[in-house]
Coordinates of C-alpha atoms in Angstrom, one line a residue:
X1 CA -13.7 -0.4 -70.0
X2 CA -13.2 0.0 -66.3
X3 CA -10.8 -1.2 -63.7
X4 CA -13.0 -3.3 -61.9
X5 CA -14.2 -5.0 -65.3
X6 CA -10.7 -6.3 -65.7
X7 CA -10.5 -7.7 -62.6
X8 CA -11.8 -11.4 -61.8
X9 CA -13.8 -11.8 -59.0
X10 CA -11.6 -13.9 -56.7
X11 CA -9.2 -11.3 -57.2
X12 CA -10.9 -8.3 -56.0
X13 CA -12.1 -10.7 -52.9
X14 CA -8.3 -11.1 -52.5
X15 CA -7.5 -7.4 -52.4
X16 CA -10.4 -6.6 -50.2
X17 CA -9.2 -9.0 -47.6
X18 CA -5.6 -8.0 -47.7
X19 CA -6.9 -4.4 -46.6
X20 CA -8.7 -5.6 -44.0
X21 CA -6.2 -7.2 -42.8
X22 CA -3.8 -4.6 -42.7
X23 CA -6.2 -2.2 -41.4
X24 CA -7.1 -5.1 -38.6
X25 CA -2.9 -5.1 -38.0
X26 CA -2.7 -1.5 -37.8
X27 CA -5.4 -0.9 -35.9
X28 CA -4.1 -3.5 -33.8
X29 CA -1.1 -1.9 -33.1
X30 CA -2.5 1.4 -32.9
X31 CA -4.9 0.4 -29.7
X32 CA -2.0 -1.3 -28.0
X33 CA 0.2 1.8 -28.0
X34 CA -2.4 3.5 -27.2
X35 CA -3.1 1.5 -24.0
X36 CA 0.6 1.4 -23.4
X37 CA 1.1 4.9 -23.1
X38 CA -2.5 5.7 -21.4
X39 CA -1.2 3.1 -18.8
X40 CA 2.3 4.4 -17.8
X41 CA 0.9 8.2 -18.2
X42 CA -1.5 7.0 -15.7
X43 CA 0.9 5.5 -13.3
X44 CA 3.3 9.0 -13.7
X45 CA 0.3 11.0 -12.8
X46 CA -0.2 8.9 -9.8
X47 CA 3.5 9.0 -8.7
X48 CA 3.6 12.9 -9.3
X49 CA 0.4 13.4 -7.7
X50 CA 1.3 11.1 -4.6
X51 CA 5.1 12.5 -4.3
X52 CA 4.6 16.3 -6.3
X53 CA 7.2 17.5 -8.5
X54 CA 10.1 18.3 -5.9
X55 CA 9.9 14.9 -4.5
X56 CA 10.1 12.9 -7.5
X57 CA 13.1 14.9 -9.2
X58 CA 14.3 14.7 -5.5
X59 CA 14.3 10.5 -5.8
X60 CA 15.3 10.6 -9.6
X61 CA 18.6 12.3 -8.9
X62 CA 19.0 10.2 -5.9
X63 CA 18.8 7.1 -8.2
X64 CA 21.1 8.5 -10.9
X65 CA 23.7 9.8 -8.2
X66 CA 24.0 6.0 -6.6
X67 CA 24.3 4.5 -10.1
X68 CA 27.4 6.8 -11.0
X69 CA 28.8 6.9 -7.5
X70 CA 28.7 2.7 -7.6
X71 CA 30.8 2.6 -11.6
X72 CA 32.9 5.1 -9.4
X73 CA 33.7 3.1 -6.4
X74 CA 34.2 0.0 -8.8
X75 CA 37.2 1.8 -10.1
X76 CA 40.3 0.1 -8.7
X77 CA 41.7 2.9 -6.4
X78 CA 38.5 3.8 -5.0
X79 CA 37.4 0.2 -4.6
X80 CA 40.2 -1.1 -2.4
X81 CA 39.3 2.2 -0.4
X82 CA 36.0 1.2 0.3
X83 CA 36.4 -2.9 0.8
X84 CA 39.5 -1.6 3.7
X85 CA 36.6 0.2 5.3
X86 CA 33.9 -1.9 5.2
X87 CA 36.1 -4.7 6.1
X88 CA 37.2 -2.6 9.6
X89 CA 33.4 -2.2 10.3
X90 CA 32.4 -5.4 9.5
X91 CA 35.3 -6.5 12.0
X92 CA 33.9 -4.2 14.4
X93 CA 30.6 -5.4 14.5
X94 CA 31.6 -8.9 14.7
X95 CA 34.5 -8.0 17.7
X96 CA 31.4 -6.5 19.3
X97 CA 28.8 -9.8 19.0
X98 CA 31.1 -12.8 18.4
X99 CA 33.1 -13.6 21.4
X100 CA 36.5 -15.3 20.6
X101 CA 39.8 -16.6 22.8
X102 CA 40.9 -19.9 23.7
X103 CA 38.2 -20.3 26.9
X104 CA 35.1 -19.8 24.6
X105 CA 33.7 -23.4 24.0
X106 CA 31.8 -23.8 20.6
X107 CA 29.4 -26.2 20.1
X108 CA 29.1 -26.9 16.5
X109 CA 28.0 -30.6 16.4
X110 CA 25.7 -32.6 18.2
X111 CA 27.7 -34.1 21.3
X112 CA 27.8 -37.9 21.3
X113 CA 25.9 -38.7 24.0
X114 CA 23.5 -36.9 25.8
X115 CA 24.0 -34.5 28.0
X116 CA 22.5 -33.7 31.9
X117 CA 20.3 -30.7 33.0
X118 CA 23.0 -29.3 35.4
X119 CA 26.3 -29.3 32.3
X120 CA 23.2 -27.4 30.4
X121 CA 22.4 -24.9 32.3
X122 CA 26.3 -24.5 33.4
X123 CA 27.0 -23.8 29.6
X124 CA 24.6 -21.3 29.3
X125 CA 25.8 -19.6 32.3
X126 CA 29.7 -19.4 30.5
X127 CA 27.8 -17.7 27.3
X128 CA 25.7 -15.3 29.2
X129 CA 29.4 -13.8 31.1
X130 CA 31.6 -14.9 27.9
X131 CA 32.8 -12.6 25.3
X132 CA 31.8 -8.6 24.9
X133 CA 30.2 -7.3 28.0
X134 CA 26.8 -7.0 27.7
X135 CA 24.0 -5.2 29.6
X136 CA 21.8 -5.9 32.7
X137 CA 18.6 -5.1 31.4
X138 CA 17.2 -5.2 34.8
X139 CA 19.3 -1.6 35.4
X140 CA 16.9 -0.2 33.4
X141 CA 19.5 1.5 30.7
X142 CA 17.1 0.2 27.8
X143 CA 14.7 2.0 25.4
X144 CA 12.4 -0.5 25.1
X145 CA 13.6 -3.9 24.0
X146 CA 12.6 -5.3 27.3
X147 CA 9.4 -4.8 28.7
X148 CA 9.7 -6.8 31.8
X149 CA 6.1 -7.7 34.2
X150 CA 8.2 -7.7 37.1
X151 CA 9.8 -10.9 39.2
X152 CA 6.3 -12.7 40.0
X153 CA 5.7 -12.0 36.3
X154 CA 8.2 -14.1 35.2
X155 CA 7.0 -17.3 37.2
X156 CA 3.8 -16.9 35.8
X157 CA 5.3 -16.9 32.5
X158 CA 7.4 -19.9 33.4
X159 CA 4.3 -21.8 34.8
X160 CA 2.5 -21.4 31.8
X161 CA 5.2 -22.0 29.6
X162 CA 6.3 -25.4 31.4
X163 CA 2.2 -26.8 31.6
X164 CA 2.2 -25.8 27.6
X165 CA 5.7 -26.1 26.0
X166 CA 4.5 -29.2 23.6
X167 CA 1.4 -27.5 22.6
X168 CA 0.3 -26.2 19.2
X169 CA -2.7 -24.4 18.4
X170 CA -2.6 -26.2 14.5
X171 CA -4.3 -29.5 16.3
X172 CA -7.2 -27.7 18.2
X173 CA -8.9 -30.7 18.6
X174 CA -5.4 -32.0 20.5
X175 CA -5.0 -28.9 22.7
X176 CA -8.8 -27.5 23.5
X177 CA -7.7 -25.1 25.8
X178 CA -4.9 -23.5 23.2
X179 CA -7.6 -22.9 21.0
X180 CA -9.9 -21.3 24.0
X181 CA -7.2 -18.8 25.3
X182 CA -6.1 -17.9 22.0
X183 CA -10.1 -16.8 21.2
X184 CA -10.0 -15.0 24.7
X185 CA -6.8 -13.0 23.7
X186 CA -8.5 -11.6 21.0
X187 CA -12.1 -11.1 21.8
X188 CA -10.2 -9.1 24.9
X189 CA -7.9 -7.2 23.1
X190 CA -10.9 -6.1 21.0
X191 CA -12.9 -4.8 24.0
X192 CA -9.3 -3.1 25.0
X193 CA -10.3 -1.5 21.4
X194 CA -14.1 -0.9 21.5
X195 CA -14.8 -3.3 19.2
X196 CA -16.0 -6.3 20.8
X197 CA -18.4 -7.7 18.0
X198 CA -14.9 -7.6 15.4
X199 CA -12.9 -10.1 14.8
X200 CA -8.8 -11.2 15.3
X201 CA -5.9 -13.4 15.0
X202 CA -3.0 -13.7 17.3
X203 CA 0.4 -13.4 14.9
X204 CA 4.2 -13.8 16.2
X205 CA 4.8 -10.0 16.6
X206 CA 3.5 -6.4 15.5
X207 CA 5.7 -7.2 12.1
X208 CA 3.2 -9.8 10.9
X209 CA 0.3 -8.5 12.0
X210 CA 1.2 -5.2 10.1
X211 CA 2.0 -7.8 7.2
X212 CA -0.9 -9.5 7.7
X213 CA -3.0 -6.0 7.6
X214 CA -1.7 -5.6 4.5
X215 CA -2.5 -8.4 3.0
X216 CA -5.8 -8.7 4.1
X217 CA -6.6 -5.2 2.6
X218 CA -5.1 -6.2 -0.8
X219 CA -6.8 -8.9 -0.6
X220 CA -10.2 -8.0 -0.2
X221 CA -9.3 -4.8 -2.4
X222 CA -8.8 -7.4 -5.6
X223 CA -12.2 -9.4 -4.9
X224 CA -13.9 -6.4 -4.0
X225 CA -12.7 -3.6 -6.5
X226 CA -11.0 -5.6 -8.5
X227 CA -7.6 -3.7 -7.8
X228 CA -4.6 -5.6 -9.7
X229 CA -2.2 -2.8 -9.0
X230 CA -2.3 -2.2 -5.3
X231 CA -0.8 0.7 -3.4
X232 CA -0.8 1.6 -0.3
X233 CA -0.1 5.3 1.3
X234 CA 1.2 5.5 4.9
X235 CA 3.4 8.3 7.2
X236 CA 7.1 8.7 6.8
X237 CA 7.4 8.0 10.6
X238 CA 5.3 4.7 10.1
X239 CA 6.8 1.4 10.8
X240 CA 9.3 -0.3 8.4
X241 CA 6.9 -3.0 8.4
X242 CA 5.0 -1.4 6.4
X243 CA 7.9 -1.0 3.6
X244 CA 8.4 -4.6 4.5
X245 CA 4.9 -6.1 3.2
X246 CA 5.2 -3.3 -0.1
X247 CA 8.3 -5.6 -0.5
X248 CA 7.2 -8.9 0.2
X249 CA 3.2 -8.6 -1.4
X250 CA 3.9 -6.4 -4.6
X251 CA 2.3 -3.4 -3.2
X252 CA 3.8 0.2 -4.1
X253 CA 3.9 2.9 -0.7
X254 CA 3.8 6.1 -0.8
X255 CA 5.2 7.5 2.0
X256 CA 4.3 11.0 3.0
X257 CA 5.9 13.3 4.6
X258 CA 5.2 14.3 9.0
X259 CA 4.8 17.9 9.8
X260 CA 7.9 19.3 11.3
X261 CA 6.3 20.4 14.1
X262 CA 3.5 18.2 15.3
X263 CA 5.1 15.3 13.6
X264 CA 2.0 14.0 12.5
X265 CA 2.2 12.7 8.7
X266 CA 0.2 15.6 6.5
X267 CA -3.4 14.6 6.1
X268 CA -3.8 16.9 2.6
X269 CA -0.8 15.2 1.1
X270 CA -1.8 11.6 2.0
X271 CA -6.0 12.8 0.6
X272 CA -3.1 13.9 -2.8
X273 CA -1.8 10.5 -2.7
X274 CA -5.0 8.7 -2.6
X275 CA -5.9 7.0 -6.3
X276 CA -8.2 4.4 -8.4
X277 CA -5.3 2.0 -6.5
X278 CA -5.2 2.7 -3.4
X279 CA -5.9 -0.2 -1.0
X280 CA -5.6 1.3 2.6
X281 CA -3.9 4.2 4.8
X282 CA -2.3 3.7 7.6
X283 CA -1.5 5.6 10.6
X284 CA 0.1 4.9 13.7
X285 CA -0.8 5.4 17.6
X286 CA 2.0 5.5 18.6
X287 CA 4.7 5.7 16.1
X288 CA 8.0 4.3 17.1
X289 CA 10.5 7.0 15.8
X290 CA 9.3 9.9 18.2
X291 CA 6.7 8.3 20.3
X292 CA 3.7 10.8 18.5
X293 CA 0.0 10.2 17.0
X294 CA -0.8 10.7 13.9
X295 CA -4.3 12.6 13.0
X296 CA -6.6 9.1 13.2
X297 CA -10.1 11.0 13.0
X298 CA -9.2 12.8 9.8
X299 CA -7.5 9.5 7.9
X300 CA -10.4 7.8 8.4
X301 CA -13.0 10.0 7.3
X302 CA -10.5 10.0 4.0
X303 CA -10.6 6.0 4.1
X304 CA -14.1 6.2 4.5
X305 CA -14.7 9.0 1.7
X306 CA -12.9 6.9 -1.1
X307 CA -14.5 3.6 0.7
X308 CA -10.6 2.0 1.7
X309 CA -8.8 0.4 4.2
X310 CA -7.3 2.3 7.3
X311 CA -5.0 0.6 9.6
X312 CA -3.8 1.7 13.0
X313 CA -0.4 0.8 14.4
X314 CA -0.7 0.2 18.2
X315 CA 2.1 -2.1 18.1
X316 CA 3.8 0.3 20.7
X317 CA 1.1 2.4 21.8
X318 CA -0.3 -1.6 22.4
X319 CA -1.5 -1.6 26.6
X320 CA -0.3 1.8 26.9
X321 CA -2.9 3.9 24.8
X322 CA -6.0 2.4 25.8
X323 CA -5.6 3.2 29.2
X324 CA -4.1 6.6 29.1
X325 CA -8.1 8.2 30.0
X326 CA -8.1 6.2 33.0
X327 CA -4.5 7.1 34.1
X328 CA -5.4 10.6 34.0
X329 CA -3.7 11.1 30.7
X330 CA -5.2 13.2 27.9
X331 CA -5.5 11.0 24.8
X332 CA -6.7 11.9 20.7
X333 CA -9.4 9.2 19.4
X334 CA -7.6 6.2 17.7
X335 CA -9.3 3.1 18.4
X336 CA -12.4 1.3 16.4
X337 CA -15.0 4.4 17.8
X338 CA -13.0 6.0 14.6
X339 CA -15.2 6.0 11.8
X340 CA -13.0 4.8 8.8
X341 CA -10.6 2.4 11.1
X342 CA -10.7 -1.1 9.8
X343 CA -7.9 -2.7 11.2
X344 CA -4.9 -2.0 14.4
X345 CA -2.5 -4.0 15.7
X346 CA -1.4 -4.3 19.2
X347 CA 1.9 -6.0 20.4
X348 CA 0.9 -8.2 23.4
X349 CA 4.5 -9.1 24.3
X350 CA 4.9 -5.1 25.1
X351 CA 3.5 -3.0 27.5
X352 CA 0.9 -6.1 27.9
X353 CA 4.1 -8.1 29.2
X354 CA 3.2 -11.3 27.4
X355 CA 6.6 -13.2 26.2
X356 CA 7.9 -12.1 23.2
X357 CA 6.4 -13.3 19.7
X358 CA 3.1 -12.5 20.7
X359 CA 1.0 -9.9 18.7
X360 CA -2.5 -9.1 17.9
X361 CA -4.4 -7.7 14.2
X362 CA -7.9 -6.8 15.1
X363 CA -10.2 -6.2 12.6
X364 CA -13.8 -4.5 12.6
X365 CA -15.6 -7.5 11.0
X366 CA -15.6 -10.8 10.4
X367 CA -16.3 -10.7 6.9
X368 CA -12.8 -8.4 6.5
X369 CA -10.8 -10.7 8.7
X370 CA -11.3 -13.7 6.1
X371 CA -9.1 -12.2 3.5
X372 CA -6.5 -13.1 5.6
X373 CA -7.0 -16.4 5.7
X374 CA -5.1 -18.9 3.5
X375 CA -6.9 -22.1 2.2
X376 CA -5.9 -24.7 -0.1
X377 CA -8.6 -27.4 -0.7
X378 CA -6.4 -29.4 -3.0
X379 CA -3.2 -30.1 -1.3
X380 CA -2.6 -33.9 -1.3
X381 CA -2.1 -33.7 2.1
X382 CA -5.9 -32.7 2.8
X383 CA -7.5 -29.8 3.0
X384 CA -5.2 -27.4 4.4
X385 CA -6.1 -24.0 6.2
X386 CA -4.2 -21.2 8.7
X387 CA -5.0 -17.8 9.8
X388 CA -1.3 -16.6 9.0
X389 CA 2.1 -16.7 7.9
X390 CA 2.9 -20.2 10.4
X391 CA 1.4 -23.2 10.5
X392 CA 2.3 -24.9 13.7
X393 CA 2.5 -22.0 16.4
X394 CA 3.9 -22.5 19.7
X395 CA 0.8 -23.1 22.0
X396 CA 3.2 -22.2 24.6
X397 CA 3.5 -18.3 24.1
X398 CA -0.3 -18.2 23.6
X399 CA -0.5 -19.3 27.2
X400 CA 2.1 -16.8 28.6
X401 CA 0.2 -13.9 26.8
X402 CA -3.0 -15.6 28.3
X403 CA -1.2 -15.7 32.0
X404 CA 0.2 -12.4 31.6
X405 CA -3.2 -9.9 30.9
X406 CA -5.2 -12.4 33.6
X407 CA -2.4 -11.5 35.9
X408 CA -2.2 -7.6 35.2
X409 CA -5.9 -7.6 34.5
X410 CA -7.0 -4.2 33.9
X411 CA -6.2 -2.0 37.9
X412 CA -2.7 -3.7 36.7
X413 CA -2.7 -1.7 33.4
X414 CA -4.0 1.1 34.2
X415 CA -1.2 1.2 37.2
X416 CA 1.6 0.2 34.9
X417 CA 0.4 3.2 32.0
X418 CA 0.5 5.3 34.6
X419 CA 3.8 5.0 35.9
X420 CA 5.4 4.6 32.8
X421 CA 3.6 7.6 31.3
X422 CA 4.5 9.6 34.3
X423 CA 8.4 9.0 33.5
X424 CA 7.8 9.7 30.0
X425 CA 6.4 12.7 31.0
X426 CA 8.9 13.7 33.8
X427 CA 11.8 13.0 30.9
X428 CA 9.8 15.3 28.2
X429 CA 9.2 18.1 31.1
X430 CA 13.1 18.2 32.7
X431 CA 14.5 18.4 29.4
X432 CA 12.3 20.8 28.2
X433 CA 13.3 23.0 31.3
X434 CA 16.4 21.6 32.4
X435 CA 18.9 21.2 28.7
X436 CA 18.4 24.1 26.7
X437 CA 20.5 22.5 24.4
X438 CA 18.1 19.7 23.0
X439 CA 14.1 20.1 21.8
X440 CA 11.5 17.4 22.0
X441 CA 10.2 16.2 19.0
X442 CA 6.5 17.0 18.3
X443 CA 3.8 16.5 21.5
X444 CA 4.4 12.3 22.4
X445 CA 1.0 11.0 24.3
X446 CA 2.7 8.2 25.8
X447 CA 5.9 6.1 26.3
X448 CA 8.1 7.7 23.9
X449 CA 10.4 10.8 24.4
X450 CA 12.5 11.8 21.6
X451 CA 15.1 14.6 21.1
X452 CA 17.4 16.7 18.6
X453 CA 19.5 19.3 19.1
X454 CA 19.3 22.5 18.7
X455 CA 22.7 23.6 18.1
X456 CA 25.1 22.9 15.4
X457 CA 28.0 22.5 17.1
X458 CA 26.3 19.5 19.1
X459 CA 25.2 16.1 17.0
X460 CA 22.6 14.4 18.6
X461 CA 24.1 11.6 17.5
X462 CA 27.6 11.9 19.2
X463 CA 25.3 12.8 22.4
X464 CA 23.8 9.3 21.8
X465 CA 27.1 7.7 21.6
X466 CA 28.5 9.5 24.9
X467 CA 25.1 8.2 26.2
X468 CA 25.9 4.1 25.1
X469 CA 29.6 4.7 27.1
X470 CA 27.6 5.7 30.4
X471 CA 26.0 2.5 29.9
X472 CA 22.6 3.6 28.3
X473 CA 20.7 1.6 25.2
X474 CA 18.9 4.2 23.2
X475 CA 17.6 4.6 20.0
X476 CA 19.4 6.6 17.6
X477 CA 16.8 8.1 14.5
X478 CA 16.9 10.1 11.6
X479 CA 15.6 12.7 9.0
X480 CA 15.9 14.5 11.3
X481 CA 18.6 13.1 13.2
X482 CA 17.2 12.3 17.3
X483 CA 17.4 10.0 19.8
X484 CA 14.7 8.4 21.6
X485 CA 13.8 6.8 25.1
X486 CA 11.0 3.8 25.1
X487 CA 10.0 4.0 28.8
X488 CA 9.2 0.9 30.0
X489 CA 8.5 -0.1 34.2
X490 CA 12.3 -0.7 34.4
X491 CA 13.1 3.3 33.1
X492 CA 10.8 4.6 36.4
X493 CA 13.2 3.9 39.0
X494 CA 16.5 5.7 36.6
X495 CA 14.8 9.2 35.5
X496 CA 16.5 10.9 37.5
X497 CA 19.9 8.7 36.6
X498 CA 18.8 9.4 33.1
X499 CA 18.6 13.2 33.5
X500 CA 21.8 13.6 34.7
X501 CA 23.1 11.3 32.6
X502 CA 22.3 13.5 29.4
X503 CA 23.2 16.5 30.6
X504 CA 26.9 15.7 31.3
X505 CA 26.9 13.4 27.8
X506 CA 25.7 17.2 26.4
X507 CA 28.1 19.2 27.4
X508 CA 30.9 16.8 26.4
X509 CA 29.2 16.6 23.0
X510 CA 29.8 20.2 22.4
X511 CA 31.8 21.2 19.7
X512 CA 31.8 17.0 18.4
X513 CA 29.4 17.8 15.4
X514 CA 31.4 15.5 13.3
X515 CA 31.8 12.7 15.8
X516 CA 33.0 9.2 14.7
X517 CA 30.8 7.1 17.5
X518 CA 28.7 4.2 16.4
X519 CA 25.4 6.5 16.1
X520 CA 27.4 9.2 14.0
X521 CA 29.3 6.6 12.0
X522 CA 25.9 4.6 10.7
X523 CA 23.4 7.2 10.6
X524 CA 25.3 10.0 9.7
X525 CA 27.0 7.9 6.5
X526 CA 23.3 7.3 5.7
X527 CA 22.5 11.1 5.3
X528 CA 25.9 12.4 4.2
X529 CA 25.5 11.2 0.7
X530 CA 23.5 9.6 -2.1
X531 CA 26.2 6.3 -1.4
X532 CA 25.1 6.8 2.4
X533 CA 22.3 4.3 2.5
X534 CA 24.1 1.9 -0.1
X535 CA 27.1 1.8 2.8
X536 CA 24.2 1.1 5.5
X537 CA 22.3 -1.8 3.8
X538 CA 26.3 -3.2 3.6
X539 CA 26.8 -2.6 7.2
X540 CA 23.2 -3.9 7.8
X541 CA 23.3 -7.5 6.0
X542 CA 26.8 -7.9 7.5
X543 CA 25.3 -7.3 10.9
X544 CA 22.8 -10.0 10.3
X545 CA 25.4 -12.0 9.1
X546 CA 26.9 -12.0 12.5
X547 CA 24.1 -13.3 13.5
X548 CA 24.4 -16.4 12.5
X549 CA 28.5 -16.8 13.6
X550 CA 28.7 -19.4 16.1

């Protein structure tokens, strides 16, 4: 007699189910592991491709170091340490921005009744001379910050403001000729570009149109290639918007490393990076740390090869860069004759001395420039649509950037890149020749000049803060540690102020390599240690704190 002829039928159909269904369980289990670990070795192999094997045990010990140093700095002794200095740099920054004393007037509730034109205007006058002194930007000790059209500039501005001020370009159907200048803005910023048959959007600044880049490419890189996991691979010396809209749209960076030399961000590296993720590259024309260009030939024939996006910060290089041929300047391609290029940005309220919160993102079509659209059919508000972050825009900068390049037009530009670049130039040459002491940093094309040192016993940094107590605003860098000089119409009058200037802040630097001035204090905490960038983002957030003191 066999097995199977003591068993009843319902009860080998009952054994025969129960193994299927533990080999469906196991199986089950089996696949999903499987796809668990193929999925994270996938995204290691990425990582290690895009950063190599130094770099990521590089950022893995950085992490573990700030995880131990912060139990260590918890510990009572070393905590009260810390909160004593942090507290005395806190109270710095805010003795520095906030003023205080018995004659500074707060106003901290609406008044109860209204109040005249002429007590206005007097109030503002007591803030603009109360508290810390501050600087006359028209002396033309600023990198950057202000890029000021000139006097007659400035009623133009006003005009335009004052005939727009109620306006927003939300109601087109209210304010027609909003919506006309707005379109002009952009169809002539993409001529500026050589791309007059693209399309645009006007956005508050060069931050949001970056974002906005970013987010068009992610975008389109989900509907398109069906990319759930986007990343994005840019230059170290690239713009922190860029980190900015990783942060804010779930994107991971890579950020690759500049050569030392040319500081131009290495195009075999970024091609390394480059994955079944990737969304877009990015390079910049100019960057804002040294004022270079980045190779934008060769990253587009690599956006092109693996059929991505490739933005081009002109934020800064903005009015300058497409007229650098026609000043007499030599120039790299970087505009939309680059195969590969499918987006830049250009700052209007810059070198193109349109008031500030005024920026363009070009794109090379149309089609592209609707992924950055938002559109909601179903609020219950009606059907609700915008080209960017805002909703209601003020109608009133879009008029000043309109004023502003009919103005200039483009004998005005040309004019303005030229002088500008000229005392870029003059700067780069003189302390080349003239300071010994300090090196350039890489071959800038344009507006920017910056400079390390070359000795040890000299911090750049302490030269920097010598610099801020002869009255000068520039821009203190790092890895490596520099300072720059934005040029701006304002700097062409004080070169040779500037010159001078530096070389006595130099040779009083000397021996100061451990300096405690403002520049050494911040920047130098941020490279000293793996705490150094923790301390910063302290420093940082109570800075913008400040902000907001009345």
């Amino acid at each position: 007699m066999t097995i199977m002829s003591t068993m009843s039928m319902p009860h080998i159909v009952n054994v025969v189910e129960a193994f299927r269904t533990s080999l469906t369980t196991e199986t089950a289990k089996d696949l999903l592991v499987i796809y668990i670990v193929l999925k994270y070795s996938r995204k290691v192999w990425y990582h290690l491709r895009a950063r190599g094997i130094r770099q990521s045990f590089a950022e893995m010990y950085s992490w573990a170091a700030q995880r131990v140093l912060q139990v260590v700095i918890r510990l009572p002794s070393m905590r009260d340490k810390v909160e004593t200095e942090i507290g005395a740099a806190i109270a710095g920054i805010e003795s520095g921005l906030v003023p205080r004393g018995p004659e500074v007037v707060q106003h901290l509730a609406l008044p109860a009744q209204s109040q005249p034109l002429d007590w206005i205007l007097s109030e503002m006058g007591k803030m603009d001379s109360e508290g810390p002194s501050h600087t006359n930007y028209k002396d033309g000790k600023l990198s950057g910050a202000v890029y000021h059209g000139g006097d007659d500039m400035e009623q133009v501005l006003v005009a335009a403001f004052q005939r727009y001020c109620v306006s927003n370009p939300l109601h087109p159907d209210v304010f027609p000729a909003v919506r006309k200048m707005e379109a002009e803005i952009v169809a002539m910023c993409l001529r500026m570009y050589n791309n007059p048959t693209g399309a645009g959007v006007t956005t508050s600044g060069g931050t949001e149109s970056i974002i906005m880049a970013v987010k068009t490419h992610r975008d389109w890189a989900l509907a398109v290639k069906g990319i759930t996991e986007p990343e994005m691979v840019v230059p170290a010396s690239a713009h922190a918007a860029f980190d900015k809209a990783a942060a804010y749209l779930g994107i991971k960076l890579h950020s690759i490393p500049v050569d030392p030399e040319t500081r131009q961000v290495n195009v075999k590296w970024v091609r390394q990076a480059i994955n079944g993720n990737t969304i877009m590259l990015a390079g910049s024309a100019i960057n804002f740390p040294d004022g270079c260009q980045d190779d934008i030939v060769s990253l587009g024939q690599l956006a092109k090869k693996y059929k991505i996006g490739m933005h081009v910060d002109c934020c800064l290089g903005s009015f300058i860069m497409p007229f650098l041929e026609k000043a007499g300047y030599p120039v790299e391609p970087f505009d939309f004759r680059v195969d590969g290029v499918t987006s830049i940005s250009c700052d209007t309220h810059k070198y193109g001395f349109a008031p500030k919160g005024s920026s363009v993102v070009m794109y090379r079509s149309a089609e592209l420039r609707q992924y950055q659209y938002y559109v909601n059919p179903h609020w219950a508000g009606g059907v609700y649509a915008s080209p960017g972050l805002s909703g209601s825009r003020p109608g009133s900068l879009i008029a000043g950037a309109w004023a502003a390049m009919q103005y200039m037009g483009e004998e005005g530009y040309i004019a303005s890149c030229r002088d500008i670049v000229g005392a870029a130039k003059t700067i780069e040459r003189r302390i080349k020749a003239e300071i010994p002491e300090l090196y350039i940093l890489g071959k800038p094309p344009a507006s920017v000049v910056a400079f390390g040192s070359r000795r040890p016993d000299i911090s750049v940094l302490e030269v920097g803060d010598k610099m801020s107590k002869k009255g000068w605003h520039l821009n203190a860098l790092q890895n490596p540690a520099a300072v720059h000089i934005a040029c701006t119409r304002l700097t062409v009058s004080v070169v040779d102020l500037f010159i001078h200037d530096l070389k006595d802040a130099v040779v009083e630097s000397i021996g100061s390599a451990a300096g405690k001035g403002t520049m050494v204090s911040l920047y130098g905490l941020g490279n000293s240690s793996a705490i150094g960038p923790q301390m910063v983002g302290v420093l940082a957030s109570a800075f913008l704190d400040t902000l907001y003191k009345a």
